[in-house]
Short mmCIF file of C-alpha atoms (C1' of nucleotides) in Angstrom, two decimals:
data_model
loop_
_atom_site.label_atom_id
_atom_site.label_comp_id
_atom_site.label_asym_id
_atom_site.label_seq_id
_atom_site.Cartn_x
_atom_site.Cartn_y
_atom_site.Cartn_z
CA MET A 1206 108.83 99.31 73.52
CA LYS A 1207 107.60 96.98 70.79
CA SER A 1208 103.91 97.72 71.19
CA SER A 1209 102.59 100.96 69.83
CA CYS A 1210 100.38 101.57 72.86
CA THR A 1211 103.03 101.61 75.58
CA GLU A 1212 104.09 104.94 76.96
CA ILE A 1213 107.29 106.56 75.81
CA LEU A 1214 109.60 108.87 77.66
CA ARG A 1215 109.34 112.25 76.06
CA VAL A 1216 111.66 115.18 75.56
CA THR A 1217 110.53 118.72 74.84
CA PRO A 1218 111.72 120.80 71.86
CA CYS A 1219 114.63 123.15 72.51
CA ASP A 1220 114.07 126.90 72.08
CA PRO A 1221 110.36 126.38 71.31
CA ASP A 1222 109.56 130.07 70.85
CA GLY A 1223 112.79 131.25 69.27
CA ALA A 1224 114.45 131.36 65.89
CA GLN A 1225 116.60 128.37 66.84
CA ARG A 1226 113.61 126.11 67.39
CA GLU A 1227 114.47 122.43 67.27
CA SER A 1228 113.53 120.47 64.15
CA LEU A 1229 111.22 117.47 64.36
CA ALA A 1230 113.95 115.16 63.04
CA SER A 1231 116.25 116.29 65.85
CA LEU A 1232 113.49 115.86 68.42
CA LEU A 1233 112.89 112.30 67.20
CA VAL A 1234 116.58 111.44 67.54
CA ARG A 1235 116.67 112.77 71.09
CA THR A 1236 113.41 111.00 71.98
CA ALA A 1237 114.87 107.74 70.71
CA ARG A 1238 117.98 108.19 72.87
CA GLU A 1239 115.85 108.97 75.90
CA ASN A 1240 114.01 105.68 75.33
CA ASP A 1241 117.22 103.72 74.75
CA VAL A 1242 116.44 102.73 71.18
CA SER A 1243 117.86 103.78 67.84
CA PRO A 1244 115.97 106.45 65.87
CA ALA A 1245 115.13 103.82 63.26
CA GLN A 1246 113.56 101.54 65.87
CA LEU A 1247 111.59 104.38 67.41
CA LEU A 1248 110.21 105.39 64.03
CA GLU A 1249 109.42 101.87 62.95
CA TRP A 1250 107.78 100.70 66.16
CA LYS A 1251 106.06 103.79 67.44
CA PHE A 1252 105.65 106.46 64.83
CA ALA A 1253 105.30 104.99 61.37
CA THR A 1254 102.25 102.97 62.27
CA GLY A 1255 99.39 105.25 61.26
CA THR A 1256 97.67 105.25 57.90
CA GLY A 1257 99.91 106.61 55.21
CA LEU A 1258 103.03 106.39 57.33
CA GLN A 1259 103.87 102.78 56.52
CA MET A 1260 105.61 104.10 53.48
CA LEU A 1261 108.38 105.36 55.72
CA LYS A 1262 110.35 102.15 55.64
CA PHE A 1263 113.33 102.01 57.93
CA SER A 1264 116.24 99.73 58.37
CA THR A 1265 118.32 99.87 61.54
CA ARG A 1266 121.39 100.97 59.63
CA ALA A 1267 120.15 103.75 57.42
CA LEU A 1268 116.99 105.61 56.72
CA GLY A 1269 116.17 106.44 53.14
CA ARG A 1270 117.74 109.58 51.72
CA SER A 1271 114.51 111.50 51.83
CA VAL A 1272 113.08 110.35 55.15
CA GLY A 1273 114.79 113.04 57.19
CA GLN A 1274 113.63 115.66 54.73
CA SER A 1275 110.09 114.36 54.77
CA ILE A 1276 109.98 114.62 58.55
CA ASN A 1277 110.95 118.29 58.58
CA GLY A 1278 109.01 118.85 55.40
CA CYS A 1279 105.81 120.60 54.38
CA SER A 1280 103.95 117.68 52.84
CA GLU A 1281 101.30 115.23 53.97
CA VAL A 1282 103.92 112.94 55.52
CA ALA A 1283 105.17 115.69 57.81
CA ARG A 1284 101.63 116.57 58.82
CA MET A 1285 100.80 112.98 59.72
CA LEU A 1286 104.05 112.52 61.58
CA VAL A 1287 103.39 115.67 63.59
CA ASN A 1288 99.95 114.38 64.57
CA ARG A 1289 101.34 111.00 65.51
CA THR A 1290 104.16 112.50 67.58
CA GLU A 1291 101.80 114.85 69.37
CA GLN A 1292 99.54 111.90 70.13
CA LEU A 1293 102.40 109.85 71.55
CA THR A 1294 104.17 112.57 73.50
CA ARG A 1295 101.20 114.76 74.38
CA LEU A 1296 103.23 117.76 73.26
CA ASP A 1297 101.52 120.39 71.14
CA GLY A 1298 102.57 122.87 68.47
CA LEU A 1299 105.04 120.41 66.91
CA ARG A 1300 103.90 121.70 63.54
CA ARG A 1301 106.33 124.54 64.16
CA SER A 1302 109.20 122.04 64.30
CA THR A 1303 108.59 121.34 60.63
CA THR A 1304 108.28 123.56 57.56
CA LEU A 1305 104.53 123.02 57.26
CA ALA A 1306 103.96 126.76 57.74
CA PHE A 1307 106.17 127.45 54.69
CA ALA A 1308 103.89 125.49 52.37
CA PRO A 1309 101.64 128.39 51.25
CA PHE A 1310 104.51 130.45 49.88
CA THR A 1311 107.13 127.99 48.73
CA THR A 1312 107.64 124.61 47.15
CA PHE A 1313 109.38 121.52 48.46
CA ASN A 1314 112.09 122.03 45.90
CA GLY A 1315 114.64 124.43 47.36
CA LEU A 1316 113.16 124.37 50.87
CA LEU A 1317 115.20 121.75 52.75
CA ARG A 1318 118.74 120.65 52.01
CA GLN A 1319 119.50 117.01 51.48
CA GLN A 1320 122.45 116.81 53.82
CA LEU A 1321 122.84 117.63 57.45
CA ALA A 1322 124.36 121.05 58.13
CA TRP A 1323 125.47 122.37 61.48
CA SER A 1324 127.13 125.27 63.20
CA VAL A 1325 130.24 124.04 65.00
CA GLN A 1326 130.28 126.95 67.46
CA SER A 1327 126.58 126.67 68.30
CA LEU A 1328 126.79 122.91 68.85
CA ARG A 1329 129.72 123.50 71.15
CA SER A 1330 127.89 126.05 73.27
CA GLN A 1331 124.53 124.27 73.44
CA GLU A 1332 123.75 122.79 76.82
CA THR A 1333 121.47 120.17 75.28
CA LYS A 1334 122.75 119.23 71.83
CA TYR A 1335 120.11 119.59 69.11
CA TYR A 1336 119.65 120.64 65.48
CA PRO A 1337 117.54 123.77 64.91
CA LEU A 1338 115.08 123.71 62.03
CA LEU A 1339 116.89 126.75 60.65
CA TRP A 1340 120.00 124.70 59.76
CA ALA A 1341 117.87 122.35 57.65
CA LEU A 1342 116.62 125.13 55.37
CA GLU A 1343 118.39 125.19 52.04
CA PRO A 1344 118.74 128.99 51.73
CA VAL A 1345 120.48 129.16 55.13
CA ARG A 1346 124.25 128.96 54.72
CA VAL A 1347 125.56 130.66 57.84
CA CYS A 1348 124.79 130.58 61.52
CA PRO A 1349 123.00 133.88 62.21
CA GLU A 1350 124.45 134.05 65.73
CA THR A 1351 128.11 133.43 65.05
CA ARG A 1352 128.11 134.66 61.42
CA LYS A 1353 130.16 131.56 60.55
CA PRO A 1354 129.36 129.26 57.60
CA LEU A 1355 127.52 126.06 58.42
CA GLY A 1356 129.49 122.85 57.98
CA SER A 1357 128.18 119.96 55.92
CA LEU A 1358 131.22 117.65 55.78
CA CYS A 1359 132.39 115.54 58.70
CA PRO A 1360 135.74 117.01 59.85
CA THR A 1361 137.16 113.49 60.22
CA CYS A 1362 135.88 111.43 57.30
CA ARG A 1363 135.12 114.44 55.04
CA GLN A 1364 131.82 112.97 53.90
CA SER A 1365 128.41 114.60 53.86
CA LEU A 1366 125.85 113.25 56.29
CA VAL A 1367 122.21 112.37 55.81
CA LEU A 1368 119.78 114.30 57.96
CA LEU A 1369 118.67 111.23 59.85
CA SER A 1370 120.25 107.82 59.89
CA GLY A 1371 119.19 104.69 61.68
CA GLY A 1372 121.72 105.12 64.45
CA SER A 1373 122.35 108.84 64.49
CA HIS A 1374 123.43 110.78 67.54
CA ILE A 1375 123.18 114.56 67.71
CA GLY A 1376 126.56 116.11 66.97
CA ARG A 1377 128.19 112.89 65.76
CA CYS A 1378 129.01 111.53 62.35
CA TYR A 1379 126.87 108.44 61.85
CA ARG A 1380 129.59 106.92 59.62
CA CYS A 1381 132.80 107.27 61.57
CA GLY A 1382 131.29 108.18 64.94
CA SER A 1383 133.52 111.20 65.51
CA SER A 1384 132.29 114.48 66.94
CA LEU A 1385 131.16 117.20 64.55
CA PHE A 1386 132.12 120.08 66.84
CA GLU A 1387 134.94 119.10 69.19
CA THR A 1388 137.85 119.29 66.77
CA ASN A 1389 139.52 122.61 66.16
CA ILE A 1390 139.55 122.26 62.41
CA GLY A 1391 136.22 124.03 62.03
CA ALA A 1392 134.65 123.90 58.62
CA VAL A 1393 136.29 121.58 56.10
CA PRO A 1394 137.90 123.70 53.35
CA ALA A 1395 136.18 121.82 50.53
CA ASP A 1396 132.74 122.26 52.09
CA PRO A 1397 130.21 123.12 49.36
CA ILE A 1398 128.32 125.47 51.67
CA VAL A 1399 131.43 127.57 52.31
CA GLY A 1400 132.09 127.67 48.58
CA SER A 1401 128.60 128.95 47.77
CA ILE A 1402 128.84 132.03 49.96
CA ARG A 1403 129.42 135.37 48.23
CA SER A 1404 128.48 137.83 50.90
CA ILE A 1405 128.44 136.94 54.58
CA ASP A 1406 126.28 139.96 55.38
CA TYR A 1407 123.62 138.86 52.92
CA GLU A 1408 123.72 135.28 54.20
CA VAL A 1409 123.32 136.49 57.78
CA TRP A 1410 120.36 138.59 56.69
CA VAL A 1411 118.77 135.56 54.96
CA ALA A 1412 119.27 133.36 58.02
CA ARG A 1413 117.84 136.01 60.36
CA GLU A 1414 114.77 136.52 58.14
CA LEU A 1415 114.02 132.81 58.08
CA GLY A 1416 114.66 132.62 61.82
CA ASN A 1417 112.19 135.47 62.30
CA PHE A 1418 109.59 133.60 60.30
CA ILE A 1419 110.08 130.50 62.44
CA ARG A 1420 109.61 132.68 65.53
CA PHE A 1421 106.69 134.53 63.96
CA GLN A 1422 104.58 131.37 63.99
CA THR A 1423 104.44 131.38 67.76
CA VAL A 1424 102.50 134.66 67.73
CA GLU A 1425 100.58 134.64 64.47
CA SER A 1426 100.22 132.50 61.41
CA LEU A 1427 99.66 133.18 57.77
CA SER A 1428 96.03 133.71 56.75
CA GLU A 1429 94.23 130.84 55.06
CA ASP A 1430 93.64 132.64 51.80
CA PHE A 1431 97.24 133.74 51.26
CA SER A 1432 98.29 133.49 47.67
CA TYR A 1433 101.75 134.19 46.40
CA HIS A 1434 100.83 135.87 43.16
CA ARG A 1435 98.50 138.32 44.90
CA ALA A 1436 101.22 139.23 47.42
CA LEU A 1437 103.76 139.71 44.65
CA GLU A 1438 101.30 141.81 42.67
CA HIS A 1439 100.80 144.00 45.73
CA TRP A 1440 104.52 144.73 46.12
CA LEU A 1441 105.18 145.19 42.42
CA ASP A 1442 102.32 147.65 42.34
CA LEU A 1443 103.65 149.50 45.37
CA PHE A 1444 107.10 149.89 43.84
CA GLU A 1445 105.59 150.71 40.46
CA LEU A 1446 107.16 147.81 38.65
CA ARG A 1447 104.46 147.42 36.05
CA SER A 1448 106.03 145.53 33.16
CA ASN A 1449 107.62 142.14 33.63
CA ARG A 1450 110.79 143.40 32.05
CA ASP A 1451 111.27 146.27 34.49
CA ALA A 1452 110.41 144.07 37.45
CA ALA A 1453 112.76 141.34 36.25
CA LYS A 1454 115.62 143.78 35.86
CA ALA A 1455 115.15 145.25 39.31
CA LEU A 1456 114.72 141.87 41.01
CA GLY A 1457 117.48 139.98 39.25
CA ALA A 1458 115.12 137.40 37.79
CA SER A 1459 114.07 136.62 34.24
CA PRO A 1460 111.01 138.30 32.69
CA LEU A 1461 109.59 134.88 31.99
CA ALA A 1462 109.89 133.93 35.67
CA LEU A 1463 108.07 137.13 36.60
CA PHE A 1464 105.30 136.29 34.15
CA ARG A 1465 104.87 132.85 35.66
CA TRP A 1466 104.85 134.02 39.28
CA ARG A 1467 102.35 136.80 38.54
CA SER A 1468 100.00 134.59 36.58
CA ASN A 1469 100.09 131.90 39.28
CA LYS A 1470 101.77 129.35 37.04
CA ALA A 1471 104.69 128.85 39.39
CA ILE A 1472 105.99 129.85 42.84
CA PRO A 1473 109.68 130.71 43.07
CA ARG A 1474 112.09 128.85 45.29
CA LEU A 1475 112.45 130.12 48.83
CA ARG A 1476 115.84 131.66 48.11
CA MET A 1477 114.32 133.80 45.35
CA THR A 1478 111.55 135.02 47.66
CA LEU A 1479 114.24 136.19 50.08
CA ASN A 1480 116.00 137.91 47.22
CA LEU A 1481 112.75 139.75 46.43
CA CYS A 1482 112.42 140.83 50.08
CA TRP A 1483 116.01 142.08 50.04
CA VAL A 1484 115.45 144.16 46.91
CA PHE A 1485 112.19 145.58 48.29
CA GLY A 1486 113.98 146.34 51.56
CA ILE A 1487 111.38 144.54 53.66
CA SER A 1488 111.36 141.53 55.95
CA LEU A 1489 110.00 138.15 54.89
CA VAL A 1490 107.16 138.43 57.40
CA ASP A 1491 106.22 141.88 56.11
CA PHE A 1492 106.31 140.54 52.56
CA LEU A 1493 103.89 137.77 53.44
CA LEU A 1494 101.54 139.98 55.46
CA LEU A 1495 101.64 142.81 52.87
CA ARG A 1496 102.82 145.09 55.66
CA ARG A 1497 104.75 148.14 54.61
CA PRO A 1498 107.31 149.03 57.27
CA SER A 1499 107.14 152.59 58.54
CA GLY A 1500 110.05 154.72 57.48
CA HIS A 1501 110.61 152.91 54.19
CA ASP A 1502 112.03 155.37 51.69
CA GLY A 1503 110.43 153.58 48.74
CA ARG A 1504 113.78 152.82 47.13
CA LEU A 1505 114.87 149.45 45.86
CA ARG A 1506 118.10 147.72 46.86
CA GLN A 1507 120.55 146.03 44.53
CA SER A 1508 119.97 142.30 44.21
CA ILE A 1509 122.82 140.26 45.72
CA ASP A 1510 121.69 136.86 44.56
CA ALA A 1511 121.22 137.68 40.86
CA GLY A 1512 123.16 136.03 38.09
CA MET A 1513 123.27 132.66 39.83
CA ARG A 1514 121.17 130.95 37.19
CA HIS A 1515 122.00 127.59 35.69
CA ALA A 1516 123.14 127.49 32.12
CA ALA A 1517 120.56 125.30 30.48
CA VAL A 1518 121.24 124.74 26.83
CA SER A 1519 118.06 124.47 24.88
CA THR A 1520 117.85 123.60 21.23
CA ARG A 1521 114.31 123.85 20.16
CA ARG A 1522 112.94 121.52 17.55
CA ARG A 1523 109.42 121.59 16.20
CA ILE A 1524 107.19 118.81 17.42
CA ASP A 1525 105.72 116.84 14.55
CA LYS A 1526 102.64 115.83 16.45
CA ALA A 1527 101.12 113.74 13.67
CA ARG A 1528 104.31 111.72 13.14
CA LEU A 1529 104.97 111.19 16.85
CA GLY A 1530 101.34 110.22 17.42
CA SER A 1531 101.39 107.62 14.68
CA GLU A 1532 104.72 106.21 15.88
CA LEU A 1533 103.36 105.94 19.39
CA SER A 1534 100.20 104.18 18.30
CA THR A 1535 102.24 101.79 16.11
CA ILE A 1536 104.43 100.92 19.09
CA LEU A 1537 101.34 100.23 21.15
CA ARG A 1538 99.40 98.41 18.42
CA GLU A 1539 102.24 96.11 17.38
CA ASN A 1540 103.55 95.81 20.94
CA ARG A 1541 107.01 96.93 19.90
CA TYR A 1542 109.85 97.43 22.41
CA SER A 1543 107.69 95.88 25.10
CA MET A 1544 110.69 95.42 27.40
CA MET A 1545 111.81 99.03 27.12
CA SER A 1546 110.76 101.58 29.74
CA PHE A 1547 108.77 104.61 28.72
CA SER A 1548 111.68 107.02 29.07
CA GLU A 1549 113.96 104.66 27.16
CA ILE A 1550 111.50 104.52 24.27
CA CYS A 1551 111.26 108.32 24.37
CA SER A 1552 114.99 108.91 24.18
CA ARG A 1553 116.08 106.03 21.95
CA LYS A 1554 113.18 105.50 19.60
CA LEU A 1555 111.18 108.72 19.52
CA ARG A 1556 114.21 110.97 20.17
CA ARG A 1557 112.20 113.22 22.48
CA ARG A 1558 112.17 114.06 26.17
CA ASP A 1559 109.68 111.99 28.11
CA VAL A 1560 108.06 115.21 29.38
CA VAL A 1561 107.25 116.25 25.82
CA ILE A 1562 105.59 112.95 25.02
CA ARG A 1563 103.70 112.97 28.29
CA GLN A 1564 102.45 116.51 27.66
CA ASN A 1565 101.28 115.84 24.13
CA PHE A 1566 100.10 112.26 24.45
CA PRO A 1567 99.23 111.69 28.11
CA GLU A 1568 97.02 108.68 27.42
CA GLU A 1569 99.54 106.84 25.23
CA ALA A 1570 102.39 107.72 27.58
CA ARG A 1571 100.55 106.12 30.47
CA LEU A 1572 99.81 103.02 28.39
CA VAL A 1573 103.46 102.60 27.36
CA ALA A 1574 104.68 103.07 30.95
CA ARG A 1575 102.11 100.63 32.37
CA ARG A 1576 102.82 98.11 29.64
CA TYR A 1577 106.49 98.03 30.61
CA LEU A 1578 105.81 97.59 34.32
CA GLU A 1579 103.39 94.74 33.63
CA ASN A 1580 105.82 93.05 31.26
CA ARG A 1581 108.61 93.36 33.77
CA LYS A 1582 106.42 91.75 36.40
CA LEU A 1583 105.57 88.96 33.98
CA MET A 1584 109.25 88.34 33.27
CA ALA A 1585 109.98 88.25 37.00
CA ASP A 1586 107.25 85.64 37.47
CA ILE A 1587 108.62 83.54 34.63
CA LYS A 1588 112.16 83.68 36.04
CA ARG A 1589 110.83 82.76 39.45
CA ASP A 1590 109.06 79.72 38.03
CA GLN A 1591 112.18 78.70 36.13
CA PHE A 1592 114.27 78.99 39.27
CA CYS A 1593 111.81 76.87 41.26
CA ALA A 1594 111.78 74.25 38.52
CA ALA A 1595 115.59 74.11 38.49
CA LEU A 1596 115.63 73.93 42.28
CA GLU A 1597 113.23 71.00 42.19
CA THR A 1598 115.27 69.12 39.58
CA VAL A 1599 118.52 69.59 41.48
CA ALA A 1600 116.85 68.52 44.72
CA ARG A 1601 115.64 65.27 43.14
CA PHE A 1602 119.07 64.50 41.70
CA LEU A 1603 120.74 65.11 45.06
CA HIS A 1604 118.15 62.97 46.81
CA ALA A 1605 118.76 60.14 44.32
CA ARG A 1606 122.45 60.26 45.26
CA GLY A 1607 121.68 60.18 48.94
CA ILE A 1608 122.34 63.84 49.62
CA VAL A 1609 119.85 65.89 51.67
CA PRO A 1610 118.77 68.85 49.57
CA ASN A 1611 119.24 72.05 51.56
CA TYR A 1612 120.63 75.53 51.12
CA LYS A 1613 124.27 74.43 51.26
CA THR A 1614 123.94 71.39 49.01
CA LEU A 1615 121.76 73.13 46.41
CA SER A 1616 123.77 76.34 46.10
CA PRO A 1617 126.59 75.09 43.83
CA TYR A 1618 124.13 73.88 41.19
CA LEU A 1619 121.95 76.98 40.88
CA ASP A 1620 122.88 79.99 38.79
CA ARG A 1621 121.62 82.52 41.40
CA PRO A 1622 121.97 80.78 44.79
CA SER A 1623 121.16 84.00 46.66
CA LYS A 1624 117.57 83.59 45.51
CA LEU A 1625 117.32 80.62 47.86
CA ARG A 1626 116.86 83.18 50.63
CA CYS A 1627 113.58 84.42 49.13
CA ALA A 1628 110.36 83.34 50.78
CA TRP A 1629 109.01 81.77 47.57
CA ALA A 1630 112.20 79.72 47.07
CA ILE A 1631 112.10 78.53 50.67
CA ALA A 1632 108.47 77.49 50.14
CA ALA A 1633 109.38 75.63 46.94
CA LEU A 1634 112.25 73.85 48.71
CA ARG A 1635 109.95 72.88 51.56
CA ARG A 1636 107.42 71.41 49.13
CA VAL A 1637 109.94 69.26 47.35
CA ARG A 1638 111.53 68.11 50.61
CA GLU A 1639 108.15 67.07 52.00
CA GLU A 1640 107.50 65.21 48.79
CA LEU A 1641 110.86 63.42 49.07
CA GLY A 1642 109.99 62.33 52.58
CA TYR A 1643 112.02 64.57 54.83
CA GLU A 1644 109.80 64.77 57.89
CA ASP A 1645 110.61 68.06 59.51
CA PRO A 1646 111.65 70.38 56.71
CA SER A 1647 112.05 73.45 58.91
CA GLU A 1648 114.64 71.70 61.04
CA GLN A 1649 116.50 69.83 58.35
CA LEU A 1650 116.74 72.93 56.22
CA MET A 1651 119.64 73.94 58.40
CA LEU A 1652 121.44 70.59 58.27
CA LEU A 1653 124.59 70.12 56.29
CA ILE A 1654 125.32 66.94 54.38
"C1'" DA B 521 120.46 100.61 46.97
"C1'" DC B 522 118.72 101.62 42.47
"C1'" DG B 523 116.09 102.64 38.41
"C1'" DG B 524 111.51 104.19 36.58
"C1'" DT B 525 107.73 107.44 36.87
"C1'" DG B 526 105.87 111.83 37.80
"C1'" DC B 527 105.91 116.60 39.24
"C1'" DC B 528 107.96 121.28 39.94
"C1'" DA B 529 110.71 125.48 39.01
"C1'" DT B 530 113.10 127.69 35.54
"C1'" DG B 531 116.17 128.34 31.38
"C1'" DT B 532 116.29 129.58 26.02
"C1'" DA B 533 113.85 129.99 21.63
"C1'" DA B 534 109.75 130.67 19.08
"C1'" DT B 535 105.35 132.61 18.49
"C1'" DC B 536 101.41 135.56 19.48
"C1'" DC B 537 99.44 139.98 19.77
"C1'" DC B 538 98.99 144.73 20.23
"C1'" DT B 539 100.62 149.29 19.12
"C1'" DT B 540 102.68 152.53 16.10
"C1'" DA C 876 105.27 145.91 8.38
"C1'" DA C 877 108.05 146.47 12.37
"C1'" DG C 878 108.97 146.25 17.12
"C1'" DG C 879 108.45 144.90 21.72
"C1'" DG C 880 106.14 142.84 25.59
"C1'" DA C 881 103.37 138.72 26.75
"C1'" DT C 882 102.80 134.01 26.25
"C1'" DT C 883 103.70 129.37 24.63
"C1'" DA C 884 106.87 125.52 23.38
"C1'" DC C 885 110.59 122.83 24.23
"C1'" DA C 886 114.43 121.75 27.37
"C1'" DT C 887 117.12 120.82 31.92
"C1'" DG C 888 117.87 119.69 36.76
"C1'" DG C 889 116.12 118.31 41.19
"C1'" DC C 890 113.49 115.55 44.10
"C1'" DA C 891 109.62 112.37 45.98
"C1'" DC C 892 107.57 108.06 45.64
"C1'" DC C 893 107.46 103.22 44.56
"C1'" DG C 894 108.64 98.57 43.41
"C1'" DT C 895 112.31 95.22 42.93
#
DNA sequence: ACGGTGCCATGTAATCCCTT
DNA sequence: AAGGGATTACATGGCACCGT
């Protein structure tokens, strides 16, 4: 199993041509089980070996927060992982187990939820336990088959679960190990997903639309030259929503948002796109293909999802570019606040958001940020040298008193004994021990007094 | 694990610009 | 000049990536 060229036992995705198609993260967990290793081991040994995938660092206990999301995601990482998995398993079409097909019409933000979500009833009835890609989509809050809200808190320990952990099993809490579907409690009352639901009918519609899109990929795919703003323009034109204000009112969005979507300055979150489809009375697939359903009466529906906007308090102050610019260049010229990070300087010294400074003075912003990182590195090197020097001194003193310098004997005299575990500290200890005449440092390192 | 950097969507307030 | 829609400016929150 260690080598990346040995064969692996493979499993095939569940419901490959349906709306409940298995997600890539789920497939990887099941593949790992089939091969008698933990998901973290499988990923580390077999999958994350290609160029660009080394960044997926795994520990056996837990995978990083975002790893599970990246795997089901629509970015470069997902694409590479799909290729690698197809190579290893000789399966094809695994692209459809991720959200890569969503990329042309949505952004990563608002596409996948951070936590695991599951349908208790579906898990119970599945013959082979697996997580459909649909459950990982952030706009999906109910199971389209049972019309019941998805759960996102473990019924036993009441905690939310990461999408993929080092030792995860399908249908089990990776923390407390209890089943996510066998208890009769159902959804935990405090579950945030349950709390966010206003209309079950609308949520079911959303889930079905996204399920249909997942299924749609098996037959067709979106054309290469799809662009969101052109599609939106087409529908706004069809429903005669000419001004941004009228369109915004009908769609339950802000006029400014409309302006940005139409002028290709931004793409709305997936949930908003579904809201648009709902108001237009069309399916997501029709929206994307600019296909007007036959029998459409041309009327708009009432938006269900409107009025859910965040209250962002904005107090606008004029930017005194000249003053800020001169302050910035003074900071750089006189090397002021060299141990403060860029954002810290922005908030504490310049009294501005870092975004503002970056927008107006990109060059200076980069210089200040880089300066801090370099200084921090320098300080780390200095501290390392100081630690090694202290280690050496203590070792000589112990030696003079007839005590063998090793981890145990040195620890009480050093301010940060845990640093003795670092490779550079071990090397420094070895050097001084060799110098003091201990013949086999690697062996004696373990000796007590 | 955690903090810093960088990017994205989207909110409110100000400003631009065209029409009347 | 006034008024309103379009656009820009400043702000917030969320998340990925990266190094320690």
